[in-house]
Structures are given as C-alpha cells and as structure tokens.
GROMACS .gro file of C-alpha atoms in nm:
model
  265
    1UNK     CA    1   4.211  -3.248  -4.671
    2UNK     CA    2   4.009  -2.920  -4.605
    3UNK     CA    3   3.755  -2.883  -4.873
    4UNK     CA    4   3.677  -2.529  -5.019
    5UNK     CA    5   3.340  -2.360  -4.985
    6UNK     CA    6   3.093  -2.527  -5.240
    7UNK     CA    7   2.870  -2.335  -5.495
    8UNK     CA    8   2.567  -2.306  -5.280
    9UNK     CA    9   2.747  -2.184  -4.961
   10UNK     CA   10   2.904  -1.884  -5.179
   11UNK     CA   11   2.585  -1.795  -5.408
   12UNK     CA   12   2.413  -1.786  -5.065
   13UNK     CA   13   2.641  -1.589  -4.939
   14UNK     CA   14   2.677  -1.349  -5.201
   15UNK     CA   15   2.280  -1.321  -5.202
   16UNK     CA   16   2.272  -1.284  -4.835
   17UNK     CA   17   2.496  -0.963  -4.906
   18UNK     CA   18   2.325  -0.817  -5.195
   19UNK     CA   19   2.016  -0.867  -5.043
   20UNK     CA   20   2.138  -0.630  -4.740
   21UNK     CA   21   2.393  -0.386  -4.884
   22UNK     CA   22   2.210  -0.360  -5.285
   23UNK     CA   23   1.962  -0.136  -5.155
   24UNK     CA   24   2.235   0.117  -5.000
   25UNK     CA   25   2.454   0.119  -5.340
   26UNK     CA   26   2.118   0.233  -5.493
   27UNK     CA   27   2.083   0.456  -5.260
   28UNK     CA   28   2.428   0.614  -5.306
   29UNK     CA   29   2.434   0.597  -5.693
   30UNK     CA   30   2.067   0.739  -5.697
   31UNK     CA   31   2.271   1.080  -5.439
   32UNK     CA   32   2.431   1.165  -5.754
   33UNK     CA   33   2.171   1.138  -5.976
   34UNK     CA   34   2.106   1.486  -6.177
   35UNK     CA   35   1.682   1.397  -6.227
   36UNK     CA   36   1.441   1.543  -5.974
   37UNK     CA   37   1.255   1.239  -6.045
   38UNK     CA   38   1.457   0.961  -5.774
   39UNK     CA   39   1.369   0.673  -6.021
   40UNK     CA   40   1.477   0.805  -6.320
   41UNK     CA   41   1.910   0.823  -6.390
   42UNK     CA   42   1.949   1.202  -6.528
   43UNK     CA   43   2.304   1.191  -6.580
   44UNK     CA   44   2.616   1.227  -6.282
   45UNK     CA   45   2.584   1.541  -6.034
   46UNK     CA   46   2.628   1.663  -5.699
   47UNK     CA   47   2.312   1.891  -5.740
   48UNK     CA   48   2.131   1.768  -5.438
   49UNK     CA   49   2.468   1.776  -5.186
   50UNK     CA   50   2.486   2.153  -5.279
   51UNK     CA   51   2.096   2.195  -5.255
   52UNK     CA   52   2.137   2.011  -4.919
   53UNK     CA   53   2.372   2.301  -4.788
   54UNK     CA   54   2.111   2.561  -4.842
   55UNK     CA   55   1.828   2.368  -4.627
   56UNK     CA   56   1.859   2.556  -4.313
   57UNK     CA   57   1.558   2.309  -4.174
   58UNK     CA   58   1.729   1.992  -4.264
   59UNK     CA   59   2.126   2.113  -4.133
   60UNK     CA   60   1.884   2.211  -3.800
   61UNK     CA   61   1.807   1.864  -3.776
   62UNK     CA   62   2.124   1.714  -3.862
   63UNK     CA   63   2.278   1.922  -3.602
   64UNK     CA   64   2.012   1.853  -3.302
   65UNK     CA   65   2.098   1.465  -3.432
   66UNK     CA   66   2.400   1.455  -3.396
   67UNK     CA   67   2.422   1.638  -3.034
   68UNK     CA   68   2.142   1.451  -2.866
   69UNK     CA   69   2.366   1.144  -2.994
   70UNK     CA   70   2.686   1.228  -2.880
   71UNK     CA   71   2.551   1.300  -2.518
   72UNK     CA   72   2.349   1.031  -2.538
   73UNK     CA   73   2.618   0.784  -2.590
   74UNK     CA   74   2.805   0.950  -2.339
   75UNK     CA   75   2.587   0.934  -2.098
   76UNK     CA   76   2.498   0.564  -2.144
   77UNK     CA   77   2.862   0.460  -2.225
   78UNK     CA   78   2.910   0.602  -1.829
   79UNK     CA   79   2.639   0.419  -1.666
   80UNK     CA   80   2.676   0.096  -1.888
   81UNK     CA   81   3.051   0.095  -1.755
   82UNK     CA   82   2.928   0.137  -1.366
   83UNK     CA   83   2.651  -0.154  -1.483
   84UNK     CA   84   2.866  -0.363  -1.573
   85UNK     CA   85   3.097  -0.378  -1.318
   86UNK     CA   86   2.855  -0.385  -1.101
   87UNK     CA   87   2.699  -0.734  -1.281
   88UNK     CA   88   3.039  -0.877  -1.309
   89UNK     CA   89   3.207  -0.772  -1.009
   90UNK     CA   90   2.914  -0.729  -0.753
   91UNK     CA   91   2.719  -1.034  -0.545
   92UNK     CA   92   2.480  -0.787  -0.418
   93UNK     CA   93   2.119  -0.877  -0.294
   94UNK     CA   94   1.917  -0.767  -0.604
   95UNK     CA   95   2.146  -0.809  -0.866
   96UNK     CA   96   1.892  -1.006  -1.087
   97UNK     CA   97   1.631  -0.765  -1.048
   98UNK     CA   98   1.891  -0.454  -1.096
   99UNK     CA   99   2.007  -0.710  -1.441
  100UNK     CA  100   1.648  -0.744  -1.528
  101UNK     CA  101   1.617  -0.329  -1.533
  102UNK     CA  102   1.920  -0.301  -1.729
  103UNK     CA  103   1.806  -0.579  -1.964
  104UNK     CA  104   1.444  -0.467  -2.024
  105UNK     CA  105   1.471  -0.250  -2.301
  106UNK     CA  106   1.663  -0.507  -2.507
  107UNK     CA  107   1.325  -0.640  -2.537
  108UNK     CA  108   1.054  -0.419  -2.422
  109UNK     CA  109   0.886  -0.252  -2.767
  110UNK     CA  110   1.017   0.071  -2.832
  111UNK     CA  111   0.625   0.231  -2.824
  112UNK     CA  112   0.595   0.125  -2.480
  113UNK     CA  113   0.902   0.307  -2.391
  114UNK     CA  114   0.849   0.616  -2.568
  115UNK     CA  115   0.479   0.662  -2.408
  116UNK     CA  116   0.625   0.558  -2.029
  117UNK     CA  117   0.905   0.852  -2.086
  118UNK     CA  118   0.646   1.098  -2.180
  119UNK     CA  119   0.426   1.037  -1.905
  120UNK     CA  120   0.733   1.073  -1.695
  121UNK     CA  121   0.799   1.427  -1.880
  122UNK     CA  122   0.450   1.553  -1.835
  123UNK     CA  123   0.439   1.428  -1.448
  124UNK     CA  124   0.776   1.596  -1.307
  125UNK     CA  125   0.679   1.924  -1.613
  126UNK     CA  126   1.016   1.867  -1.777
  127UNK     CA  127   0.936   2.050  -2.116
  128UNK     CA  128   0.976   1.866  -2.374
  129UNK     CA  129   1.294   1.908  -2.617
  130UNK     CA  130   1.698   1.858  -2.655
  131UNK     CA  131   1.725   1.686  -2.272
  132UNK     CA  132   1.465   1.484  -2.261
  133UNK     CA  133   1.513   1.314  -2.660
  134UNK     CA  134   1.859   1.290  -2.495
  135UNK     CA  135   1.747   1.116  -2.154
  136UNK     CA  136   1.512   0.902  -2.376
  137UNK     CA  137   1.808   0.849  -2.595
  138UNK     CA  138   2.052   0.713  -2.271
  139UNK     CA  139   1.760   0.525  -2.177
  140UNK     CA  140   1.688   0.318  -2.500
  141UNK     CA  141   2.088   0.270  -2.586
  142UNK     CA  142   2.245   0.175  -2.190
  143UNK     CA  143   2.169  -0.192  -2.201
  144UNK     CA  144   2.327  -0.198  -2.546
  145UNK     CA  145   2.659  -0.053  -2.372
  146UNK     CA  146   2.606  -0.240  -2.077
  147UNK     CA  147   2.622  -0.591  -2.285
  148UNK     CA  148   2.912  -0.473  -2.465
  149UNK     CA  149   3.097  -0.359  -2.202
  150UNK     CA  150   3.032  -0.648  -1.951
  151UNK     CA  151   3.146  -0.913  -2.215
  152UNK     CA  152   3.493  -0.743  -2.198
  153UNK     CA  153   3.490  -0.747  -1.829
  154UNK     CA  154   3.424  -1.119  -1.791
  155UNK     CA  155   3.714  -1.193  -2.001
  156UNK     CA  156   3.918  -0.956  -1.787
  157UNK     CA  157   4.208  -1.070  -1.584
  158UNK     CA  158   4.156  -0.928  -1.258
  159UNK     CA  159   4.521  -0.948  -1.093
  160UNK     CA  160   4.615  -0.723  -1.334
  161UNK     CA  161   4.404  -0.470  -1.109
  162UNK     CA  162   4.533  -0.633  -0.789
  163UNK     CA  163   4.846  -0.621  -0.828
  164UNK     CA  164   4.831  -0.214  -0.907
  165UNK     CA  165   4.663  -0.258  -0.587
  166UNK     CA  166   4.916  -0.448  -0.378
  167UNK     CA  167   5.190  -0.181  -0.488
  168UNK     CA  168   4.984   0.072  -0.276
  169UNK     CA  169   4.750   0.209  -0.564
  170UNK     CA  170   4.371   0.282  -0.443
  171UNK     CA  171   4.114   0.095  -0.616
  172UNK     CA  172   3.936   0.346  -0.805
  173UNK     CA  173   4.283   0.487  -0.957
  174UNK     CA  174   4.396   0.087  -1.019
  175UNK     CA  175   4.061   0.098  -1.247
  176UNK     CA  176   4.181   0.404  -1.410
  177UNK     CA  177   4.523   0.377  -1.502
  178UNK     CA  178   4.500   0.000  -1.555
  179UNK     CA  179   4.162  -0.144  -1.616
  180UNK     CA  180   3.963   0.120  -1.807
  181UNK     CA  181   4.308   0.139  -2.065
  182UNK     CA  182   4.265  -0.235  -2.126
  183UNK     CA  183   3.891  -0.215  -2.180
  184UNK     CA  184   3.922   0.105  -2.375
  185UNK     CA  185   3.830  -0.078  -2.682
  186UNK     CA  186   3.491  -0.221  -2.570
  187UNK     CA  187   3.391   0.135  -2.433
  188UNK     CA  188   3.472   0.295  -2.743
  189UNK     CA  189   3.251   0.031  -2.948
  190UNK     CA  190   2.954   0.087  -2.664
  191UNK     CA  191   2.941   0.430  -2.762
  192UNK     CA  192   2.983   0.398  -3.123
  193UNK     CA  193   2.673   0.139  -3.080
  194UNK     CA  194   2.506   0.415  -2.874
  195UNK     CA  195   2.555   0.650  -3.077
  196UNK     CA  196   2.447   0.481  -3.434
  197UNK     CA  197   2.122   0.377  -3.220
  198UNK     CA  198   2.043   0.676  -3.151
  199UNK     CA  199   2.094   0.848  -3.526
  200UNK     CA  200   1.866   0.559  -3.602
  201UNK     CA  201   1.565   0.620  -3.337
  202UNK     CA  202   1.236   0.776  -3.466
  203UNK     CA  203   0.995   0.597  -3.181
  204UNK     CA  204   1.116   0.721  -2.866
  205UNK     CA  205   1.240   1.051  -3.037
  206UNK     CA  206   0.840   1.111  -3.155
  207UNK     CA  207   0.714   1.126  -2.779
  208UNK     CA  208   1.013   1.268  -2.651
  209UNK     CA  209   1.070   1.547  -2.908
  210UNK     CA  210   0.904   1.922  -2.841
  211UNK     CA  211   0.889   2.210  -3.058
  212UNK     CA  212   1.281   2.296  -3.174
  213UNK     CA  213   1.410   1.929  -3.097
  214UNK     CA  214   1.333   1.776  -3.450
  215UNK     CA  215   1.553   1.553  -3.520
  216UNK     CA  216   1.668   1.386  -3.883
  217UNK     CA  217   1.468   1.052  -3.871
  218UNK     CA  218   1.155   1.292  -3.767
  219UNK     CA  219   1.232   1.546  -4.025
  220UNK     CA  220   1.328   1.240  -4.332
  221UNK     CA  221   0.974   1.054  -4.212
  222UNK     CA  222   0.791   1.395  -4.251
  223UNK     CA  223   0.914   1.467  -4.592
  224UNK     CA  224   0.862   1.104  -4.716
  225UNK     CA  225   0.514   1.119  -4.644
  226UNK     CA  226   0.467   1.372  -4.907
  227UNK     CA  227   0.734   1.255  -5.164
  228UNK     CA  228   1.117   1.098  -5.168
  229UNK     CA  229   1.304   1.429  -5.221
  230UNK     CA  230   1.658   1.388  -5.372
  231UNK     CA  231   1.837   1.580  -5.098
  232UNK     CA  232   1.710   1.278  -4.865
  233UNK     CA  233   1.980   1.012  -5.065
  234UNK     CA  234   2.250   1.266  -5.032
  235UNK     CA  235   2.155   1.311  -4.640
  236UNK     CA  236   2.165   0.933  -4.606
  237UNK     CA  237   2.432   0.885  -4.809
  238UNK     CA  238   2.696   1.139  -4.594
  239UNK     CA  239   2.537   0.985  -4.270
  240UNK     CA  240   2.679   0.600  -4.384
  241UNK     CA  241   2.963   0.723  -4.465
  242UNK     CA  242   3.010   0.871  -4.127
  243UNK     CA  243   2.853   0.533  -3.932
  244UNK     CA  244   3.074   0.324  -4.190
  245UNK     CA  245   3.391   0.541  -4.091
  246UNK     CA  246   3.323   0.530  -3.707
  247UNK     CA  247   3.274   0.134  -3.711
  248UNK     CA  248   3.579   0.124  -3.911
  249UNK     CA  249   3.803   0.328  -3.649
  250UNK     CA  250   3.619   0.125  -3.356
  251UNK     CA  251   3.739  -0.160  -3.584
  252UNK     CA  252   4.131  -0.056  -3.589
  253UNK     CA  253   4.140   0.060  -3.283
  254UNK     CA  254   4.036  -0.350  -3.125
  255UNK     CA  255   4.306  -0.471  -3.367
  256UNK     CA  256   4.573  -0.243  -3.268
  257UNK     CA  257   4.454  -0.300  -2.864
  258UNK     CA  258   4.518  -0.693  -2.950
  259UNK     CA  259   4.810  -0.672  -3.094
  260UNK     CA  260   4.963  -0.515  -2.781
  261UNK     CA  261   4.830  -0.733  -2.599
  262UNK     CA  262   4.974  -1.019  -2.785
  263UNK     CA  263   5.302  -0.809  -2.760
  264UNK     CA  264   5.298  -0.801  -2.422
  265UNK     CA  265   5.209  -1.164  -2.349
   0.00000   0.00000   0.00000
C-alpha cells in the first residue's frame, strides 16, 4: 500500500515555502499599508499606488525596464533558437568550444561580465545607454534560452520535419510551418526566462547603463540606500504580479501544447 506523506516531509515542506514566498506576502500586505513608516501597519490604502503614478522618475525607469527587456529577450530568444539547433543538430568542428561560449555565462560572475562589456563599449565608442544595457542584456540571458530551447529539441521527433521535407517542402520552411509550431512552447518560456532575468539584473545594467538608461533595479538600489520608500512595495508588488501572470500564461500555454499533442498521438 502507498503510504501518505509523513509529518516531517509536509512541515518541511510548508517551511521550505514560507521561508521563500513569506517575505513577498509582506511585501504585498506592507503596498497597502496607509503609514509612511514601512514597519509600522497604518490602516488599508492604495496611497502609495496613486503616489507611484505621479513619479515621473520612477514610471521613466519602469518604462526603459521594461523595453530593454522585451528586446532583450527577443533578441536572445533568436540566437538561443539558432544555438540550439546548431548544438543538437550540428557535428561541426568546434562545437564544444562554440557550447563552451554559449555556456560561459551560466557560470562566469556577473561583475566580470559587466566590466568585459564596458571595455568593449569604450573600445568600439558605442555610447553608453538603451542599446548597449540591451546588448548586455542578450548577452547575460542567451545561454538561459539556449538551455531551454535545446532540451525541447532533443526530445524532438525529427521525421516529423522530414517528412514535410519529402513532400517537396524546403528545409527552412519545414522548420517553420512544422518544427518552430511544435517547439513554440519552449520558445515562449526562453523568453519569458529572458525577460524576468533581465527585470531582475542590476550588475551588468550598472556598467552598461549611461546617462537616460536608468533602469528600475538601478533606480530601487539608489533610493534604498537612503531609506525603504513605500512607493518601492507597490512598484514590486505590480512587477510580481506581472512575472507571476507571464509564468502562468507560459504555464497554460505547455499544457494546452500537450494536450494536442496527446490528441494527436
């Protein structure tokens, strides 16, 4: 007979989750709070969400965030794609150093990084701002894509794609109307990844960033240093709500992508 979970694996597992998620149900509770004062309750209000529409320097950040994400998980969604299939599919010379390249960020410290890309900057004179927090951006998150990406195509049946092939179809359209549809779910949680790593980023952002290109981890870390201001929970607050609701959709949208495929087979 299968045996229930005993009374140490669930305490442990409901410490394990207080222990990560308590501190972000403060945080939310304490976005409503009424009190200036972040530590002491004041009573229910949405004060600091209104105040929060009125700071022209914080919706400036939010903003520059936001876009130096979204093309920044664009443009390593793209090239972690082209990786991949170039890992799984290729048996070029090279391969393990081109793997090693891909790979080296996973582990290389993010200081390191963020000092090699502004040498880089300063050596071609590529002024610093929007495009190159963006390139820094593509460059931290692509092995993150890549990974995600290339674990779907391993598990990929491949005469799917030849047989679009043997009815006359070129390759690169057989990989657009048939393989890319099929893996749609993978890219679409590669850029969600990308794109939550880069809201996340203050390192690489620091030595990338010039004068206009602030983004919100810069502009929360500036205003910390001189005192937790209230408008910061209600900024953090909408931003996990909208990283909660994109892993949610990415979530959906692999269910509904395996149950067609359990349709079909």
């Amino acid at each position: 007979m299968r045996r229930g979970p005993s009374r140490f694996n669930i305490a442990s597992i409901i410490l394990g989750l207080a222990f990560l998620y308590a501190p972000i149900v403060i945080l939310v509770i304490y976005s409503f709070n009424a009190s200036r004062l972040v530590t002491v309750w004041g009573g229910f209000s949405a004060r600091w969400y209104k105040a929060l529409l009125q700071d022209a320097q914080m919706l400036d950040a939010v903003w520059m965030t936001v876009r130096v994400g979204a093309v920044s998980a664009t443009f390593s969604t793209i090239l972690g794609v082209l990786a991949a299939i170039a890992l799984v599919r290729g048996g070029f010379r090279g391969r393990t150093v081109f793997a090693g390249g891909i790979y080296a960020t996973l582990v290389m410290p993010e200081v390191i990084l963020g000092l090699s890309l502004l040498l880089l900057f300063v050596s071609v004179g590529l002024p610093r701002g929007f495009w190159t927090v963006t390139l820094g951006h593509t460059t931290l998150t692509l092995a993150y894509a890549t990974v995600v990406v290339q674990a779907r195509l391993r598990s990929f049946d491949r005469n799917l794609e030849e047989a679009a092939q043997d009815l006359g179809c070129p390759p690169w359209k057989a990989f657009l109307l048939v393989t890319l549809p099929l893996i749609a779910p993978a890219v679409a949680a590669a850029w969600v990844l990308a794109f939550t790593l880069s809201l996340d980023d203050l390192v690489i952002a620091s030595f990338t960033s010039g004068p206009g290109a602030t983004t919100l981890p810069m502009r929360l870390y500036s205003q910390v240093r001189l005192g937790v201001d209230p408008k910061i929970n209600a900024i953090s607050t909408i931003l996990i709500g909208l990283v909660a609701t994109g892993v949610i959709a990415t979530y959906l949208v692999q269910q509904r992508a395996a149950r067609r495929g359990d349709q079909r087979s």
